[in-house]
């Protein structure tokens, strides 16, 4: 049985893009799992985690961290080789998309939500979040979002435009079939939407909007 330590906020809100990647895959595979809501400071104060971030899973006593590693583990352990959506043919493309999403899509979202996130955090996480992010940004989350909101309109727009263009020639991000690329990118949009109103996909990106709508139904929310 898989136990997933899932980042949680106020009122049990689950917002981590990386945890959503894993949950979307588990839903897609119809694998039952136990989710353990874990807030930032619970992770930090629990020696079980060490350096491990969220998501972390345990599966039959084995601990696995990092969403990509977890996804590979799930596919390798639970899915027949010819059915896997992470496989030797697409792994390098998925690796590319994983990094693109972290460095471009997630970065553009963070610039639009860094301060809004605070309003959805568990009370006991607020001080930790402001302190750790101020260190990372070199300024408070409030200033970081205020300073970047205009600039990131452009970078978020470009990311949406890029994805919309890909979907012009093919139904899914890597071709005609669902792969783990859908879980990666959908996880990012879900994160943005759960914590802020600043990451709506513009209506003009019709293909991307339709892709998101379909996958949200297929992969659960
Ligand atoms: N590359 C990692 C990123 C995981 C990550 O950064 N998780 C965040 C939550 S979204 C976390 O646990 N942060 C802990 C902290 O900031 O204290 C993955 O794909 O799993």
PDB file of C-alpha atoms and ligand atoms in Angstrom:
ATOM      1  CA  UNK A   1       0.000   0.000   0.000  1.00  0.00           C
ATOM      2  CA  UNK A   2       1.310   3.411  -0.964  1.00  0.00           C
ATOM      3  CA  UNK A   3       1.304   6.217   1.592  1.00  0.00           C
ATOM      4  CA  UNK A   4       1.687   9.669   0.088  1.00  0.00           C
ATOM      5  CA  UNK A   5       2.834  12.571   2.231  1.00  0.00           C
ATOM      6  CA  UNK A   6       0.946  15.374   0.558  1.00  0.00           C
ATOM      7  CA  UNK A   7       1.594  19.066   1.233  1.00  0.00           C
ATOM      8  CA  UNK A   8      -1.466  20.583   2.881  1.00  0.00           C
ATOM      9  CA  UNK A   9      -2.637  24.049   3.797  1.00  0.00           C
ATOM     10  CA  UNK A  10      -5.536  25.608   5.631  1.00  0.00           C
ATOM     11  CA  UNK A  11      -8.808  23.643   5.498  1.00  0.00           C
ATOM     12  CA  UNK A  12      -6.907  20.660   4.139  1.00  0.00           C
ATOM     13  CA  UNK A  13      -6.163  22.404   0.849  1.00  0.00           C
ATOM     14  CA  UNK A  14      -3.689  20.394  -1.256  1.00  0.00           C
ATOM     15  CA  UNK A  15      -1.736  22.679  -3.513  1.00  0.00           C
ATOM     16  CA  UNK A  16       1.745  21.333  -4.266  1.00  0.00           C
ATOM     17  CA  UNK A  17       2.339  20.975  -8.045  1.00  0.00           C
ATOM     18  CA  UNK A  18       4.732  18.076  -7.422  1.00  0.00           C
ATOM     19  CA  UNK A  19       2.253  16.216  -5.203  1.00  0.00           C
ATOM     20  CA  UNK A  20      -0.450  16.727  -7.852  1.00  0.00           C
ATOM     21  CA  UNK A  21       1.802  15.103 -10.466  1.00  0.00           C
ATOM     22  CA  UNK A  22       1.913  11.961  -8.353  1.00  0.00           C
ATOM     23  CA  UNK A  23      -1.788  12.026  -7.427  1.00  0.00           C
ATOM     24  CA  UNK A  24      -2.794  12.428 -11.065  1.00  0.00           C
ATOM     25  CA  UNK A  25      -0.720   9.375 -11.952  1.00  0.00           C
ATOM     26  CA  UNK A  26      -2.153   7.329  -9.082  1.00  0.00           C
ATOM     27  CA  UNK A  27      -5.688   8.320 -10.162  1.00  0.00           C
ATOM     28  CA  UNK A  28      -4.916   7.500 -13.794  1.00  0.00           C
ATOM     29  CA  UNK A  29      -3.697   4.073 -12.708  1.00  0.00           C
ATOM     30  CA  UNK A  30      -6.629   3.633 -10.299  1.00  0.00           C
ATOM     31  CA  UNK A  31      -4.201   2.746  -7.543  1.00  0.00           C
ATOM     32  CA  UNK A  32      -5.619   3.195  -4.047  1.00  0.00           C
ATOM     33  CA  UNK A  33      -3.308   4.978  -1.661  1.00  0.00           C
ATOM     34  CA  UNK A  34      -3.354   6.620   1.711  1.00  0.00           C
ATOM     35  CA  UNK A  35      -2.697  10.359   1.673  1.00  0.00           C
ATOM     36  CA  UNK A  36      -1.132  11.889   4.764  1.00  0.00           C
ATOM     37  CA  UNK A  37      -1.680  15.662   4.789  1.00  0.00           C
ATOM     38  CA  UNK A  38       1.596  17.251   5.848  1.00  0.00           C
ATOM     39  CA  UNK A  39       2.256  20.940   6.223  1.00  0.00           C
ATOM     40  CA  UNK A  40       5.662  22.585   5.670  1.00  0.00           C
ATOM     41  CA  UNK A  41       6.675  22.697   9.343  1.00  0.00           C
ATOM     42  CA  UNK A  42       5.492  19.141  10.035  1.00  0.00           C
ATOM     43  CA  UNK A  43       7.861  17.962   7.291  1.00  0.00           C
ATOM     44  CA  UNK A  44      10.666  20.061   8.692  1.00  0.00           C
ATOM     45  CA  UNK A  45      10.225  18.889  12.265  1.00  0.00           C
ATOM     46  CA  UNK A  46       9.936  15.195  11.451  1.00  0.00           C
ATOM     47  CA  UNK A  47      13.252  13.340  11.198  1.00  0.00           C
ATOM     48  CA  UNK A  48      11.587  10.724   8.960  1.00  0.00           C
ATOM     49  CA  UNK A  49      11.879  13.224   6.105  1.00  0.00           C
ATOM     50  CA  UNK A  50      15.493  14.349   6.543  1.00  0.00           C
ATOM     51  CA  UNK A  51      16.231  16.291   3.352  1.00  0.00           C
ATOM     52  CA  UNK A  52      13.225  14.806   1.567  1.00  0.00           C
ATOM     53  CA  UNK A  53      10.656  17.242   0.275  1.00  0.00           C
ATOM     54  CA  UNK A  54       7.016  16.640  -0.575  1.00  0.00           C
ATOM     55  CA  UNK A  55       5.868  14.493  -2.235  1.00  0.00           C
ATOM     56  CA  UNK A  56       7.463  11.599  -0.400  1.00  0.00           C
ATOM     57  CA  UNK A  57       5.905   8.152  -0.492  1.00  0.00           C
ATOM     58  CA  UNK A  58       6.390   4.891   1.297  1.00  0.00           C
ATOM     59  CA  UNK A  59       5.523   1.736  -0.563  1.00  0.00           C
ATOM     60  CA  UNK A  60       5.801  -1.545   1.344  1.00  0.00           C
ATOM     61  CA  UNK A  61       8.254   0.091   3.714  1.00  0.00           C
ATOM     62  CA  UNK A  62      10.423   1.686   1.018  1.00  0.00           C
ATOM     63  CA  UNK A  63      10.703   5.468   1.094  1.00  0.00           C
ATOM     64  CA  UNK A  64      10.878   7.304  -2.228  1.00  0.00           C
ATOM     65  CA  UNK A  65      11.221  11.038  -2.793  1.00  0.00           C
ATOM     66  CA  UNK A  66      11.008  13.384  -5.799  1.00  0.00           C
ATOM     67  CA  UNK A  67       7.890  13.317  -7.975  1.00  0.00           C
ATOM     68  CA  UNK A  68       9.696  12.028 -11.067  1.00  0.00           C
ATOM     69  CA  UNK A  69      11.332   9.138  -9.152  1.00  0.00           C
ATOM     70  CA  UNK A  70       8.005   8.329  -7.522  1.00  0.00           C
ATOM     71  CA  UNK A  71       6.208   8.315 -10.875  1.00  0.00           C
ATOM     72  CA  UNK A  72       8.821   5.985 -12.357  1.00  0.00           C
ATOM     73  CA  UNK A  73       8.529   3.673  -9.367  1.00  0.00           C
ATOM     74  CA  UNK A  74       4.733   3.515  -9.740  1.00  0.00           C
ATOM     75  CA  UNK A  75       4.917   2.758 -13.447  1.00  0.00           C
ATOM     76  CA  UNK A  76       7.677   0.150 -13.073  1.00  0.00           C
ATOM     77  CA  UNK A  77       6.046  -1.639 -10.165  1.00  0.00           C
ATOM     78  CA  UNK A  78       2.356  -1.508 -11.052  1.00  0.00           C
ATOM     79  CA  UNK A  79       2.090  -1.304 -14.844  1.00  0.00           C
ATOM     80  CA  UNK A  80       2.874  -3.830 -17.597  1.00  0.00           C
ATOM     81  CA  UNK A  81       5.901  -2.821 -19.625  1.00  0.00           C
ATOM     82  CA  UNK A  82       3.972  -2.167 -22.869  1.00  0.00           C
ATOM     83  CA  UNK A  83       1.413   0.052 -21.072  1.00  0.00           C
ATOM     84  CA  UNK A  84       3.816   2.345 -19.250  1.00  0.00           C
ATOM     85  CA  UNK A  85       3.523   6.094 -19.801  1.00  0.00           C
ATOM     86  CA  UNK A  86       7.106   6.545 -18.676  1.00  0.00           C
ATOM     87  CA  UNK A  87       9.218   4.243 -20.809  1.00  0.00           C
ATOM     88  CA  UNK A  88      12.574   4.021 -22.550  1.00  0.00           C
ATOM     89  CA  UNK A  89      11.171   5.720 -25.671  1.00  0.00           C
ATOM     90  CA  UNK A  90       9.806   8.823 -23.962  1.00  0.00           C
ATOM     91  CA  UNK A  91      11.863   9.146 -20.788  1.00  0.00           C
ATOM     92  CA  UNK A  92      14.256  11.787 -22.087  1.00  0.00           C
ATOM     93  CA  UNK A  93      11.371  13.874 -23.473  1.00  0.00           C
ATOM     94  CA  UNK A  94       9.622  13.612 -20.108  1.00  0.00           C
ATOM     95  CA  UNK A  95      12.796  14.611 -18.340  1.00  0.00           C
ATOM     96  CA  UNK A  96      12.955  17.637 -20.623  1.00  0.00           C
ATOM     97  CA  UNK A  97       9.326  18.590 -19.925  1.00  0.00           C
ATOM     98  CA  UNK A  98       9.818  18.072 -16.199  1.00  0.00           C
ATOM     99  CA  UNK A  99      12.694  20.565 -16.206  1.00  0.00           C
ATOM    100  CA  UNK A 100      10.939  22.969 -18.553  1.00  0.00           C
ATOM    101  CA  UNK A 101       7.909  22.991 -16.235  1.00  0.00           C
ATOM    102  CA  UNK A 102       9.992  23.516 -13.110  1.00  0.00           C
ATOM    103  CA  UNK A 103      12.168  26.252 -14.591  1.00  0.00           C
ATOM    104  CA  UNK A 104       9.784  28.146 -16.848  1.00  0.00           C
ATOM    105  CA  UNK A 105       6.138  27.334 -16.132  1.00  0.00           C
ATOM    106  CA  UNK A 106       6.477  27.006 -12.348  1.00  0.00           C
ATOM    107  CA  UNK A 107       8.804  30.010 -12.193  1.00  0.00           C
ATOM    108  CA  UNK A 108       6.262  32.166 -14.035  1.00  0.00           C
ATOM    109  CA  UNK A 109       3.475  30.942 -11.750  1.00  0.00           C
ATOM    110  CA  UNK A 110       5.519  31.535  -8.607  1.00  0.00           C
ATOM    111  CA  UNK A 111       6.029  35.169  -9.589  1.00  0.00           C
ATOM    112  CA  UNK A 112       2.238  35.540  -9.722  1.00  0.00           C
ATOM    113  CA  UNK A 113       1.322  33.655  -6.525  1.00  0.00           C
ATOM    114  CA  UNK A 114       4.228  33.865  -4.059  1.00  0.00           C
ATOM    115  CA  UNK A 115       2.342  36.201  -1.744  1.00  0.00           C
ATOM    116  CA  UNK A 116      -1.162  34.787  -2.353  1.00  0.00           C
ATOM    117  CA  UNK A 117       0.050  31.372  -1.149  1.00  0.00           C
ATOM    118  CA  UNK A 118       0.272  32.755   2.378  1.00  0.00           C
ATOM    119  CA  UNK A 119      -3.509  33.106   2.614  1.00  0.00           C
ATOM    120  CA  UNK A 120      -3.997  29.358   2.041  1.00  0.00           C
ATOM    121  CA  UNK A 121      -1.287  28.149   4.429  1.00  0.00           C
ATOM    122  CA  UNK A 122      -1.891  26.434   7.709  1.00  0.00           C
ATOM    123  CA  UNK A 123      -1.383  29.085  10.420  1.00  0.00           C
ATOM    124  CA  UNK A 124       1.636  27.277  11.820  1.00  0.00           C
ATOM    125  CA  UNK A 125       3.419  27.517   8.434  1.00  0.00           C
ATOM    126  CA  UNK A 126       3.097  31.243   7.808  1.00  0.00           C
ATOM    127  CA  UNK A 127       6.161  32.417   9.697  1.00  0.00           C
ATOM    128  CA  UNK A 128       8.316  29.636   8.221  1.00  0.00           C
ATOM    129  CA  UNK A 129       7.105  30.349   4.696  1.00  0.00           C
ATOM    130  CA  UNK A 130       7.724  34.096   4.874  1.00  0.00           C
ATOM    131  CA  UNK A 131      11.158  33.606   6.408  1.00  0.00           C
ATOM    132  CA  UNK A 132      12.349  30.848   4.056  1.00  0.00           C
ATOM    133  CA  UNK A 133      10.991  32.517   0.912  1.00  0.00           C
ATOM    134  CA  UNK A 134      12.322  35.951   1.866  1.00  0.00           C
ATOM    135  CA  UNK A 135      15.739  34.336   2.085  1.00  0.00           C
ATOM    136  CA  UNK A 136      15.269  32.638  -1.285  1.00  0.00           C
ATOM    137  CA  UNK A 137      13.841  35.684  -3.108  1.00  0.00           C
ATOM    138  CA  UNK A 138      16.049  38.269  -1.427  1.00  0.00           C
ATOM    139  CA  UNK A 139      12.855  40.144  -0.510  1.00  0.00           C
ATOM    140  CA  UNK A 140       9.513  39.380   1.137  1.00  0.00           C
ATOM    141  CA  UNK A 141       6.971  37.250  -0.822  1.00  0.00           C
ATOM    142  CA  UNK A 142       4.754  40.344  -0.887  1.00  0.00           C
ATOM    143  CA  UNK A 143       7.416  42.464  -2.602  1.00  0.00           C
ATOM    144  CA  UNK A 144       8.430  39.554  -4.831  1.00  0.00           C
ATOM    145  CA  UNK A 145       4.908  39.113  -6.188  1.00  0.00           C
ATOM    146  CA  UNK A 146       4.278  42.865  -6.470  1.00  0.00           C
ATOM    147  CA  UNK A 147       7.556  43.401  -8.295  1.00  0.00           C
ATOM    148  CA  UNK A 148       7.131  40.480 -10.709  1.00  0.00           C
ATOM    149  CA  UNK A 149       3.412  40.386 -11.396  1.00  0.00           C
ATOM    150  CA  UNK A 150       3.636  42.560 -14.513  1.00  0.00           C
ATOM    151  CA  UNK A 151       6.746  40.893 -15.949  1.00  0.00           C
ATOM    152  CA  UNK A 152       5.370  37.412 -15.286  1.00  0.00           C
ATOM    153  CA  UNK A 153       2.198  38.212 -17.201  1.00  0.00           C
ATOM    154  CA  UNK A 154       4.436  37.953 -20.225  1.00  0.00           C
ATOM    155  CA  UNK A 155       6.334  34.825 -19.152  1.00  0.00           C
ATOM    156  CA  UNK A 156       3.160  32.985 -18.088  1.00  0.00           C
ATOM    157  CA  UNK A 157       1.539  34.010 -21.371  1.00  0.00           C
ATOM    158  CA  UNK A 158       4.544  32.675 -23.298  1.00  0.00           C
ATOM    159  CA  UNK A 159       4.375  29.337 -21.486  1.00  0.00           C
ATOM    160  CA  UNK A 160       0.653  29.028 -22.285  1.00  0.00           C
ATOM    161  CA  UNK A 161       1.305  30.015 -25.883  1.00  0.00           C
ATOM    162  CA  UNK A 162       4.078  27.408 -26.156  1.00  0.00           C
ATOM    163  CA  UNK A 163       1.835  24.630 -24.813  1.00  0.00           C
ATOM    164  CA  UNK A 164      -1.099  25.722 -26.955  1.00  0.00           C
ATOM    165  CA  UNK A 165       1.134  25.566 -30.063  1.00  0.00           C
ATOM    166  CA  UNK A 166       2.245  22.026 -29.227  1.00  0.00           C
ATOM    167  CA  UNK A 167      -1.395  20.990 -29.048  1.00  0.00           C
ATOM    168  CA  UNK A 168      -2.038  22.373 -32.521  1.00  0.00           C
ATOM    169  CA  UNK A 169      -0.506  19.288 -34.154  1.00  0.00           C
ATOM    170  CA  UNK A 170      -1.227  16.622 -31.564  1.00  0.00           C
ATOM    171  CA  UNK A 171      -3.861  15.803 -28.970  1.00  0.00           C
ATOM    172  CA  UNK A 172      -1.472  15.479 -26.019  1.00  0.00           C
ATOM    173  CA  UNK A 173       1.885  17.025 -25.121  1.00  0.00           C
ATOM    174  CA  UNK A 174       3.983  14.164 -26.511  1.00  0.00           C
ATOM    175  CA  UNK A 175       1.663  12.873 -29.219  1.00  0.00           C
ATOM    176  CA  UNK A 176      -1.661  11.100 -29.521  1.00  0.00           C
ATOM    177  CA  UNK A 177      -1.610   9.364 -26.154  1.00  0.00           C
ATOM    178  CA  UNK A 178      -1.617  10.503 -22.548  1.00  0.00           C
ATOM    179  CA  UNK A 179       1.839  10.325 -20.991  1.00  0.00           C
ATOM    180  CA  UNK A 180       3.302  11.506 -17.704  1.00  0.00           C
ATOM    181  CA  UNK A 181       3.859  14.886 -19.435  1.00  0.00           C
ATOM    182  CA  UNK A 182       0.154  15.638 -18.897  1.00  0.00           C
ATOM    183  CA  UNK A 183       0.489  15.034 -15.126  1.00  0.00           C
ATOM    184  CA  UNK A 184       3.573  17.254 -14.921  1.00  0.00           C
ATOM    185  CA  UNK A 185       2.048  20.255 -16.657  1.00  0.00           C
ATOM    186  CA  UNK A 186      -1.464  19.874 -15.242  1.00  0.00           C
ATOM    187  CA  UNK A 187       0.043  19.771 -11.736  1.00  0.00           C
ATOM    188  CA  UNK A 188       1.523  23.222 -12.302  1.00  0.00           C
ATOM    189  CA  UNK A 189      -1.760  24.780 -13.450  1.00  0.00           C
ATOM    190  CA  UNK A 190      -3.607  23.138 -10.556  1.00  0.00           C
ATOM    191  CA  UNK A 191      -1.132  24.634  -8.086  1.00  0.00           C
ATOM    192  CA  UNK A 192      -1.661  28.123  -9.505  1.00  0.00           C
ATOM    193  CA  UNK A 193      -5.437  27.813  -9.419  1.00  0.00           C
ATOM    194  CA  UNK A 194      -5.567  26.446  -5.876  1.00  0.00           C
ATOM    195  CA  UNK A 195      -3.637  29.352  -4.395  1.00  0.00           C
ATOM    196  CA  UNK A 196      -4.487  32.411  -6.492  1.00  0.00           C
ATOM    197  CA  UNK A 197      -6.669  33.984  -9.150  1.00  0.00           C
ATOM    198  CA  UNK A 198      -3.637  35.143 -11.123  1.00  0.00           C
ATOM    199  CA  UNK A 199      -2.973  32.082 -13.258  1.00  0.00           C
ATOM    200  CA  UNK A 200      -6.095  31.658 -15.338  1.00  0.00           C
ATOM    201  CA  UNK A 201      -5.393  30.445 -18.873  1.00  0.00           C
ATOM    202  CA  UNK A 202      -6.571  33.074 -21.351  1.00  0.00           C
ATOM    203  CA  UNK A 203      -9.590  32.078 -23.459  1.00  0.00           C
ATOM    204  CA  UNK A 204      -7.625  32.588 -26.665  1.00  0.00           C
ATOM    205  CA  UNK A 205      -5.590  29.483 -25.813  1.00  0.00           C
ATOM    206  CA  UNK A 206      -8.461  27.257 -26.784  1.00  0.00           C
ATOM    207  CA  UNK A 207      -6.490  24.064 -27.308  1.00  0.00           C
ATOM    208  CA  UNK A 208      -4.711  24.354 -23.980  1.00  0.00           C
ATOM    209  CA  UNK A 209      -7.993  25.124 -22.189  1.00  0.00           C
ATOM    210  CA  UNK A 210      -9.682  22.110 -23.800  1.00  0.00           C
ATOM    211  CA  UNK A 211      -6.691  19.894 -22.942  1.00  0.00           C
ATOM    212  CA  UNK A 212      -6.847  21.033 -19.321  1.00  0.00           C
ATOM    213  CA  UNK A 213     -10.592  20.524 -19.086  1.00  0.00           C
ATOM    214  CA  UNK A 214     -10.406  17.004 -20.490  1.00  0.00           C
ATOM    215  CA  UNK A 215      -7.506  15.985 -18.283  1.00  0.00           C
ATOM    216  CA  UNK A 216      -8.975  17.420 -15.136  1.00  0.00           C
ATOM    217  CA  UNK A 217     -11.923  15.098 -15.701  1.00  0.00           C
ATOM    218  CA  UNK A 218      -9.771  12.092 -16.636  1.00  0.00           C
ATOM    219  CA  UNK A 219      -7.217  12.491 -13.870  1.00  0.00           C
ATOM    220  CA  UNK A 220      -9.461  13.681 -11.037  1.00  0.00           C
ATOM    221  CA  UNK A 221      -9.052  16.692  -8.840  1.00  0.00           C
TER     222      UNK A 221
HETATM  223  N1  LIG B   1      11.817  18.379  -7.545  1.00  0.00           N
HETATM  224  C1  LIG B   1      10.999  18.010  -6.428  1.00  0.00           C
HETATM  225  C2  LIG B   1      10.443  19.262  -5.785  1.00  0.00           C
HETATM  226  C3  LIG B   1       9.676  19.004  -4.489  1.00  0.00           C
HETATM  227  C4  LIG B   1       9.393  20.298  -3.736  1.00  0.00           C
HETATM  228  O1  LIG B   1      10.061  21.336  -3.939  1.00  0.00           O
HETATM  229  N2  LIG B   1       8.413  20.238  -2.837  1.00  0.00           N
HETATM  230  C5  LIG B   1       8.058  21.390  -2.009  1.00  0.00           C
HETATM  231  C6  LIG B   1       6.544  21.514  -1.911  1.00  0.00           C
HETATM  232  S1  LIG B   1       5.830  22.013  -3.432  1.00  0.00           S
HETATM  233  C7  LIG B   1       8.551  21.153  -0.589  1.00  0.00           C
HETATM  234  O2  LIG B   1       8.430  20.086  -0.053  1.00  0.00           O
HETATM  235  N3  LIG B   1       9.139  22.187   0.000  1.00  0.00           N
HETATM  236  C8  LIG B   1       9.579  22.115   1.362  1.00  0.00           C
HETATM  237  C9  LIG B   1       9.926  23.454   1.913  1.00  0.00           C
HETATM  238  O3  LIG B   1       9.948  24.447   1.197  1.00  0.00           O
HETATM  239  O4  LIG B   1      10.178  23.478   3.116  1.00  0.00           O
HETATM  240  C10 LIG B   1       9.910  17.052  -6.904  1.00  0.00           C
HETATM  241  O5  LIG B   1       9.666  16.991  -8.122  1.00  0.00           O
HETATM  242  O6  LIG B   1       9.348  16.316  -6.088  1.00  0.00           O
END
